[in-house]
Coordinates of C-alpha atoms and ligand atoms in Angstrom, one line a residue:
X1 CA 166.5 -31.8 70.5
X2 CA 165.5 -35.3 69.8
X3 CA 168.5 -37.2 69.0
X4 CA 166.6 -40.8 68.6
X5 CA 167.3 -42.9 65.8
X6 CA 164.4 -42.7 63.3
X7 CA 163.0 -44.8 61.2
X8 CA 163.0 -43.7 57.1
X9 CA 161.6 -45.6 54.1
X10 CA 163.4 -44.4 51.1
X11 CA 161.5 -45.0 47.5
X12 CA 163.3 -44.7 44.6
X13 CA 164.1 -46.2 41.1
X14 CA 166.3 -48.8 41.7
X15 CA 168.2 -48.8 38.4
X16 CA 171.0 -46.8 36.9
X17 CA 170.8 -42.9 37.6
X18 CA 171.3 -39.9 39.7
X19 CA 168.4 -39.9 41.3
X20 CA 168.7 -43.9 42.2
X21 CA 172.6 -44.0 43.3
X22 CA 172.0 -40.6 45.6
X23 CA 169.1 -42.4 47.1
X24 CA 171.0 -45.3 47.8
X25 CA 174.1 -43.4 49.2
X26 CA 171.9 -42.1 51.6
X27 CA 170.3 -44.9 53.1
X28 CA 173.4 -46.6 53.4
X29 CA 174.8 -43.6 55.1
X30 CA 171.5 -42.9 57.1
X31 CA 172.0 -46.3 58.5
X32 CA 175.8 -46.2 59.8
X33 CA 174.7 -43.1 61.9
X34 CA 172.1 -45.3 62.9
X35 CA 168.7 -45.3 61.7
X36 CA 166.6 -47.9 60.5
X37 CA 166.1 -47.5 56.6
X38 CA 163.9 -49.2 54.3
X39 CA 163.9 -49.3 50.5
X40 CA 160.8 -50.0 49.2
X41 CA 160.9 -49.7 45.0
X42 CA 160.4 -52.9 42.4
X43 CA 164.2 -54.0 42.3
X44 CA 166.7 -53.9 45.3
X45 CA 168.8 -50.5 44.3
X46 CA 171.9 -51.6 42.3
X47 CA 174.4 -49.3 44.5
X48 CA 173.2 -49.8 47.7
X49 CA 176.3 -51.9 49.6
X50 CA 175.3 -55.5 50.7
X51 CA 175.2 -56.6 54.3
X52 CA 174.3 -53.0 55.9
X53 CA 172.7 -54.6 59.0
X54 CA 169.8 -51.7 59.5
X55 CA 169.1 -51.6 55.5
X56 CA 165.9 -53.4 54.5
X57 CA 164.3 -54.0 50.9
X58 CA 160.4 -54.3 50.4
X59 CA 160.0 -54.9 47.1
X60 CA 156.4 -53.9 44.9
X61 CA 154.9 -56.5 42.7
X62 CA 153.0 -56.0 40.4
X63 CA 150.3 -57.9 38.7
X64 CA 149.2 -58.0 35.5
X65 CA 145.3 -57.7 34.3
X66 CA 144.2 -58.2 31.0
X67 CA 142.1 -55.6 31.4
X68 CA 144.9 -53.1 31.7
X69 CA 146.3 -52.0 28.4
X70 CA 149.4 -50.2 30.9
X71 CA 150.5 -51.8 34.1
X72 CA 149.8 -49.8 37.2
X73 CA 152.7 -49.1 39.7
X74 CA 151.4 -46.3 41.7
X75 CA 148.6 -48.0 43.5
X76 CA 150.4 -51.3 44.5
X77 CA 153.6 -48.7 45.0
X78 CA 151.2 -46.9 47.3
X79 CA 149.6 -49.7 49.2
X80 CA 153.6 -51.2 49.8
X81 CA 154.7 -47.9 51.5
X82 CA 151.4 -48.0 53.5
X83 CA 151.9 -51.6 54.9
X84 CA 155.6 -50.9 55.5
X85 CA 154.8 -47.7 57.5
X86 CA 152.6 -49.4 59.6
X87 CA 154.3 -52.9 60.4
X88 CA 157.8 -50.7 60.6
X89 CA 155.7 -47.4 62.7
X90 CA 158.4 -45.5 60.0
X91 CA 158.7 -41.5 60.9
X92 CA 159.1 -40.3 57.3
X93 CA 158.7 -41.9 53.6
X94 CA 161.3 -40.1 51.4
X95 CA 160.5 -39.8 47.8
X96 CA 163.2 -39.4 45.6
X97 CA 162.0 -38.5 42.1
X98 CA 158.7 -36.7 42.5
X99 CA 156.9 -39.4 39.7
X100 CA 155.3 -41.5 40.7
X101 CA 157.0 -41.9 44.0
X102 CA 155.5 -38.5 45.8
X103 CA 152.1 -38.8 44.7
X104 CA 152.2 -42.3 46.4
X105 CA 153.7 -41.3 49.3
X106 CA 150.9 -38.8 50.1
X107 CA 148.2 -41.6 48.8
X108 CA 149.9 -44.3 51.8
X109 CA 149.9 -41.7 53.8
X110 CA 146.1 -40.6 53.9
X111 CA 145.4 -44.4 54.0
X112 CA 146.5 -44.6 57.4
X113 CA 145.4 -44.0 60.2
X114 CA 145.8 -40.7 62.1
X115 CA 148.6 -41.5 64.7
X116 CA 150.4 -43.8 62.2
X117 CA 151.0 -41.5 59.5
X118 CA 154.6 -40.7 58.5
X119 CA 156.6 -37.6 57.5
X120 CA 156.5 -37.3 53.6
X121 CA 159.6 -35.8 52.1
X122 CA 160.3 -35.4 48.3
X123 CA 163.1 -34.8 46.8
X124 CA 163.3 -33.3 43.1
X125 CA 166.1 -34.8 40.8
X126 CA 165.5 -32.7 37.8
X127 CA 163.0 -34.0 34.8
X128 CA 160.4 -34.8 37.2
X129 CA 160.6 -30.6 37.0
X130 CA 162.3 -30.1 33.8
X131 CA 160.3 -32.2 32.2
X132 CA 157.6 -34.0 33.5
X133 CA 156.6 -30.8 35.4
X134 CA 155.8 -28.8 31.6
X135 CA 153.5 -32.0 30.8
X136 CA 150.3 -31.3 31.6
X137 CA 149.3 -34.8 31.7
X138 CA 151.7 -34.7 34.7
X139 CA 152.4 -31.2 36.2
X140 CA 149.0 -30.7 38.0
X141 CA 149.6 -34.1 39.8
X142 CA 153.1 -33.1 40.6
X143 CA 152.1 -30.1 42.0
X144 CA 149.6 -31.5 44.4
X145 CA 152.1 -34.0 45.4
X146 CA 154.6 -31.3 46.6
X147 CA 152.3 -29.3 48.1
X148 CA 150.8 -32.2 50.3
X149 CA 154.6 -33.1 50.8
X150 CA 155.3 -32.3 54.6
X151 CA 158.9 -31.2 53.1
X152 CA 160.2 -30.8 49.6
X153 CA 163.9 -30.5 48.4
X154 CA 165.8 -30.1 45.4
X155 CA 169.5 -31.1 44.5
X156 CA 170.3 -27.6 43.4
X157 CA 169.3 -23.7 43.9
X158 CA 168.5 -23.7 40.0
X159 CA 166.0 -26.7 40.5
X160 CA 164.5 -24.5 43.4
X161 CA 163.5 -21.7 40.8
X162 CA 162.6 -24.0 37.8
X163 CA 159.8 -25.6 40.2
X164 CA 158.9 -22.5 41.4
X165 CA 158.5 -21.1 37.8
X166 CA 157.4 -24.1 36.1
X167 CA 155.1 -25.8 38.5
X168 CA 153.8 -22.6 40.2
X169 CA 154.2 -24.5 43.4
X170 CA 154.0 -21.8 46.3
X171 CA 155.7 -23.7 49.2
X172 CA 158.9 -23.6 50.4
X173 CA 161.5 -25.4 48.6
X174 CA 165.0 -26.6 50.4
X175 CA 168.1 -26.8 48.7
X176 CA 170.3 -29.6 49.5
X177 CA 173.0 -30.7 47.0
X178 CA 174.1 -34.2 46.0
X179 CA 176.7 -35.6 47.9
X180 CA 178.4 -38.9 45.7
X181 CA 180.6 -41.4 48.5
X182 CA 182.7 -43.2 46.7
X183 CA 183.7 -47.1 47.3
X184 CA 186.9 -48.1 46.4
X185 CA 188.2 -49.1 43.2
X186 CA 188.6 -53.0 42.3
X187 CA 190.8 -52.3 39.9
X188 CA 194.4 -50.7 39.5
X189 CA 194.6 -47.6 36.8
X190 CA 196.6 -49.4 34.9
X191 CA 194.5 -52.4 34.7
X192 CA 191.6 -50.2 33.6
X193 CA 193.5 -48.2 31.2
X194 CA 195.1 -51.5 29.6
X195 CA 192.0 -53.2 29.0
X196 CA 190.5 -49.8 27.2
X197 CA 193.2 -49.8 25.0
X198 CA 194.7 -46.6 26.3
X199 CA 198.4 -46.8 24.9
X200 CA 201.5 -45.1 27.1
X201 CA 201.7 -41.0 27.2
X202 CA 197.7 -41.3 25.9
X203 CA 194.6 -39.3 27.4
X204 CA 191.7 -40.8 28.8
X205 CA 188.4 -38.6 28.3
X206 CA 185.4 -40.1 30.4
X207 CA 181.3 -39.7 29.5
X208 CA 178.9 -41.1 32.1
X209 CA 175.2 -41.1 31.9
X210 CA 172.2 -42.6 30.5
X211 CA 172.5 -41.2 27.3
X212 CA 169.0 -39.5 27.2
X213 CA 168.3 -36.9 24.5
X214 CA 169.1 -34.1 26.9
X215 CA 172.9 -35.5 27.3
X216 CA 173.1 -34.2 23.2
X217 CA 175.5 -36.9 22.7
X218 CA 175.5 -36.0 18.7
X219 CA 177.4 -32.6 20.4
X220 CA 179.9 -34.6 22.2
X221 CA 180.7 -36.5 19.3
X222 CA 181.0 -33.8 17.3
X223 CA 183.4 -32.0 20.2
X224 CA 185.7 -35.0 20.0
X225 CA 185.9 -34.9 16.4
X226 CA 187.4 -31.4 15.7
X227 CA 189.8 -32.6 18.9
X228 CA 193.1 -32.0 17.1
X229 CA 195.4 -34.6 17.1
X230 CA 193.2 -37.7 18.1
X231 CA 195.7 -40.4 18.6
X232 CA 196.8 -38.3 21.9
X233 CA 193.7 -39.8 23.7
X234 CA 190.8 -42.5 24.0
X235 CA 187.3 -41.8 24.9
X236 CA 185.5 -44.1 27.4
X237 CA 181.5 -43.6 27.5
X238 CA 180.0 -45.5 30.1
X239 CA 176.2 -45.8 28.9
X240 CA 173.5 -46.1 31.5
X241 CA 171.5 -46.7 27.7
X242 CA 171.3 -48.0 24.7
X243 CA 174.7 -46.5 22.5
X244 CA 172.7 -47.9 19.2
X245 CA 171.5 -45.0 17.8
X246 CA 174.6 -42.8 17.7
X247 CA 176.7 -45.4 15.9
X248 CA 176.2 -44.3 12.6
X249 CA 177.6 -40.7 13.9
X250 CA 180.4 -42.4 15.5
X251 CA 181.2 -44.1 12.1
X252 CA 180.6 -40.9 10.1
X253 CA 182.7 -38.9 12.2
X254 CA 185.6 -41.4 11.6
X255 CA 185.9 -42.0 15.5
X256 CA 185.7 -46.0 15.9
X257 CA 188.8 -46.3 16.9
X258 CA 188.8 -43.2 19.4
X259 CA 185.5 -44.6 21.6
X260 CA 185.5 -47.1 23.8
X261 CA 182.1 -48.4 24.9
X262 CA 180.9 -50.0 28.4
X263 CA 177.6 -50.9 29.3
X264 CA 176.0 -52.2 32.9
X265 CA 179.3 -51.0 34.4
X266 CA 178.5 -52.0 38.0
X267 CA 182.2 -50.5 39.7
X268 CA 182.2 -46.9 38.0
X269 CA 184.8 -45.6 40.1
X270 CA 187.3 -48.1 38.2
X271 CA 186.3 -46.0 35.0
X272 CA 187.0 -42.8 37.3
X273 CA 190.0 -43.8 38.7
X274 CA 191.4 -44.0 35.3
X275 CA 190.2 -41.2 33.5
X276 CA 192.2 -38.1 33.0
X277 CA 189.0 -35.4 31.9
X278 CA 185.5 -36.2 32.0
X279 CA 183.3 -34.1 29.2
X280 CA 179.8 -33.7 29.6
X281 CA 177.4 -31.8 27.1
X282 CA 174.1 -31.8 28.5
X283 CA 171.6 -29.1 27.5
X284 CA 170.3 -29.7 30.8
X285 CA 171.1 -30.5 34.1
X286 CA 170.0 -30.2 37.6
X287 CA 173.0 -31.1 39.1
X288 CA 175.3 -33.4 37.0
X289 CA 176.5 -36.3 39.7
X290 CA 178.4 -37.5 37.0
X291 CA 180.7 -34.4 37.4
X292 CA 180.9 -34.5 41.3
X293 CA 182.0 -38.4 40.3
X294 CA 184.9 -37.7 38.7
X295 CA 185.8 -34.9 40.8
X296 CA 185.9 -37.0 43.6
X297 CA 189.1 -39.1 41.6
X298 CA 190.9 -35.2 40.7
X299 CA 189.5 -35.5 37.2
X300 CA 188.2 -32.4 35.9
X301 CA 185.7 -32.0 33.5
X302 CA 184.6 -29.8 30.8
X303 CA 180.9 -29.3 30.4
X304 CA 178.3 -27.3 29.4
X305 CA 177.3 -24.3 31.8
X306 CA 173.7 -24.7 32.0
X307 CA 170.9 -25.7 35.2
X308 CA 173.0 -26.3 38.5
X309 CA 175.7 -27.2 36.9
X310 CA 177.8 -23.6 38.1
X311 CA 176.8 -24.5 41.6
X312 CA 178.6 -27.9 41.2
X313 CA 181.8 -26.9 39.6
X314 CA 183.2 -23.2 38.9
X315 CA 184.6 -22.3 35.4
X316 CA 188.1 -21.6 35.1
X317 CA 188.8 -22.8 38.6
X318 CA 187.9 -26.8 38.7
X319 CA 186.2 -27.0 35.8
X320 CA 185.5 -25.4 32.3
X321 CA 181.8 -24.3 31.8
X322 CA 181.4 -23.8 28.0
X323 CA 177.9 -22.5 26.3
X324 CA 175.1 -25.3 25.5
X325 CA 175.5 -26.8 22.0
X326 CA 178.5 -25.2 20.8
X327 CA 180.5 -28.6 19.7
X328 CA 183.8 -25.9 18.8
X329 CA 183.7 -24.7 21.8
X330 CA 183.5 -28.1 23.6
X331 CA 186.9 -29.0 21.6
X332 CA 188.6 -26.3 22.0
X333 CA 188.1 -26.4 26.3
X334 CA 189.2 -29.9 25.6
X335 CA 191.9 -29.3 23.6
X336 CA 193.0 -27.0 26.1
X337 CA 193.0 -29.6 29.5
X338 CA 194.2 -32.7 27.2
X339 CA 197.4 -30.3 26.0
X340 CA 198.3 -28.5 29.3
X341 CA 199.6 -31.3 32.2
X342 CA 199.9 -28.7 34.9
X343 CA 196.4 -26.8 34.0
X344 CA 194.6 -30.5 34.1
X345 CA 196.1 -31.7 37.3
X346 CA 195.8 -28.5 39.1
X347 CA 192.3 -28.2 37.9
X348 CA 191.8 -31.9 39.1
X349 CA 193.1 -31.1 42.4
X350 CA 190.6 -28.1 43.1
X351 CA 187.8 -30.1 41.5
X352 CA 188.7 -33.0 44.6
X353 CA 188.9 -30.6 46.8
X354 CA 185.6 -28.4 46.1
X355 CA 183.9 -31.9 46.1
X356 CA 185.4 -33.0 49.2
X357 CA 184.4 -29.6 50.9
X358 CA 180.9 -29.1 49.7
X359 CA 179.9 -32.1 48.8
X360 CA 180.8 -34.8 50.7
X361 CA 178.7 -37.3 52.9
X362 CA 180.0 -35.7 55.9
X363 CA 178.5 -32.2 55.0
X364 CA 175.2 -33.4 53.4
X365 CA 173.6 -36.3 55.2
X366 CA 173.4 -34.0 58.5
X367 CA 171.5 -31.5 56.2
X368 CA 168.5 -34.5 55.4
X369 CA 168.6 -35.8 59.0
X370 CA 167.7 -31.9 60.1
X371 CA 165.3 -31.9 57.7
X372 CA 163.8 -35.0 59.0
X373 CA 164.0 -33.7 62.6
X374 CA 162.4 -30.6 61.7
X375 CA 159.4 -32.0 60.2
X376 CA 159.0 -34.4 62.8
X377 CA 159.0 -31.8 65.4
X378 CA 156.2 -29.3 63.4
Ligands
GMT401 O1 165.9 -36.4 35.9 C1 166.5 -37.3 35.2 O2 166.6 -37.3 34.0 C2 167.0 -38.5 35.9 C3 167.9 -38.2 37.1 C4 168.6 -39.5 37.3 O3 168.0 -40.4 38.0 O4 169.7 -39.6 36.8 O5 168.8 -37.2 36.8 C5 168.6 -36.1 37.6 O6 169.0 -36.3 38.9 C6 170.4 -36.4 39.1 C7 170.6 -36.7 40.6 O7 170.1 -35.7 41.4 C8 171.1 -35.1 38.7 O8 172.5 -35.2 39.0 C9 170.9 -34.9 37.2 O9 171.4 -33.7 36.9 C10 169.4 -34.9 36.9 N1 169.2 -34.9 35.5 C11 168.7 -33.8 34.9 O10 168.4 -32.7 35.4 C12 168.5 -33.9 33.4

């Protein structure tokens, strides 16, 4: 088998997000086994670590026309990954996030010569199916893309089936699961917890994500208010998005003094360190990262059983898995980890370890780099 280090351009959005922070976690890890990796997007990737000698960023400018009413990305997106593959000779452009990044790929691919072309892999995240994939102002293009794609994955068995049904793609799909490495905490717990105002023998609950309308935030605010007994914990949401619009629930609900905001949190695993349950309310999700994230730190989390989330975490055993929109039933799962010591920590513990055996860097970046090696040998 050819064992030679390869040479992978990674495009992705660079900002806060699954789809982004996986990205980033594996170039960085494609690089210490020893390939050469480069990013190509409009912004370096937040998480990617500084100072990983075989990591390289391309970025894509953009100009502006008058004659545009919307700025394009795609084309100068496409034309970026076509003059890195050639001056870099890379073996395979990896979309993450099928829009616009696949359809790009497979444009900078057919602009190159025969001989010069790389591998294109895509990887599906979630609403570039969920979502995008029902638009038809999208779907058709989407569909092309992954068909053209020389490989195409998705984070979870669900998102497998969804692009199946929803796209009517025909071609093979592989299933590789997130994987979430994380980097040490700057912080102590204590230090965290102080400065979010958690007093002594109080809960910390933990939200993470970028508060899209899918995340049904209104739910998890009204889960936390028929909490009984709020003064027994503190709620810390850590918003990849704007927090404005659910204020006036926050205020109705009478929890000011329960929620803790943080935007642009650049360290997360501070936050995770500290938490004690993370509570997630989604009506859908591909994966959840944000679950696997606190998992890694023995925090278990109660969320709602719907997408991939099952194949993350398994009710009753490291996490409880509660039906989509039910607010009562989001309390009362609560209720039930915030009350019982034994039941959280022992759930926490199976969580870690579930993470640390299925989902780790060890077990998933081999399962890309096979991939890789595949197509490169069809
Ligand atoms: O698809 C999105 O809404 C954005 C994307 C992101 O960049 O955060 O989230 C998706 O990809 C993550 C990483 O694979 C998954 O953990 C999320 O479950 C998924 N979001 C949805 O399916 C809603």
């Amino acid at each position: 088998m050819d064992t030679r280090p390869l040479r992978i351009g990674i495009i992705c959005y660079p900002s806060v997000g699954g789809s982004g922070i996986l990205a980033s976690g594996l170039g960085d890890e494609l690089a210490a086994r020893g390939h050469e990796v480069h990013f190509i997007s409009y912004e370096r990737p937040f998480r990617l670590k500084p100072g990983n000698e075989r990591v390289y960023f391309h970025p894509v400018e953009i100009s502006s026309y008058e004659l545009f009413k919307y700025p394009d990305y795609t084309l100068p997106l496409s034309v970026k990954l076509a003059e890195v593959a050639q001056t870099f000779d890379l073996d395979i452009l990896h979309a993450h996030y099928a829009v616009p990044h696949a359809t790009a790929a497979i444009l900078a691919r057919s602009m190159l010569p025969e001989g010069k072309r790389p591998a294109v892999v895509t990887t599906l995240h979630g609403t570039d199916t969920t979502l995008l994939g029902r638009d038809p102002g999208y779907a058709p293009a989407i569909g092309y893309a992954l068909e053209q794609s020389d490989a195409v994955t998705a984070v979870s068995d669900f998102l497998r089936r969804e692009t199946h049904r929803i796209i009517g793609v025909q071609r093979e799909i592989d299933v590789i699961h997130n994987f979430f490495d994380p980097r040490p905490a700057a912080r102590s717990r204590e230090a965290v917890r102080k400065e979010l105002g958690v007093k002594p023998g109080q809960k910390l609950v933990l939200h993470l994500s970028n508060l899209r309308p899918v995340k049904r935030i209104d739910v998890m605010l009204k889960a936390l208010a028929q909490v009984p007994n709020r003064e027994r914990f503190k709620v810390v949401v850590l918003a990849g998005g704007s927090f404005t619009q659910h204020q006036g629930l926050v205020r109705q609900l009478g929890l000011q003094d329960t929620i803790v905001l943080r935007e642009s949190v650049s360290v997360v695993e501070d936050y995770l360190q500290a938490a004690d349950v993370g509570v997630f309310t989604s009506d859908s999700e591909s994966f959840c990262l944000s679950i696997l994230e606190a998992a890694n730190f023995g925090c278990p989390s109660v969320s709602t059983r719907v997408g991939g989330i099952p194949e993350v975490m398994e009710h009753d055993c490291s996490a409880l898995l509660v039906p989509a929109g039910d607010s009562a039933a989001v309390a009362g799962a609560l209720d039930r980890l915030l009350s019982d010591d034994a039941l959280r920590e022992a759930m926490g513990a199976k969580a870690r370890q579930r993470a640390r055996d299925l989902f780790s860097t060890e077990r998933i970046v081999p399962e890309y780099e096979a991939l890789y090696r595949r197509v490169l040998a069809e």
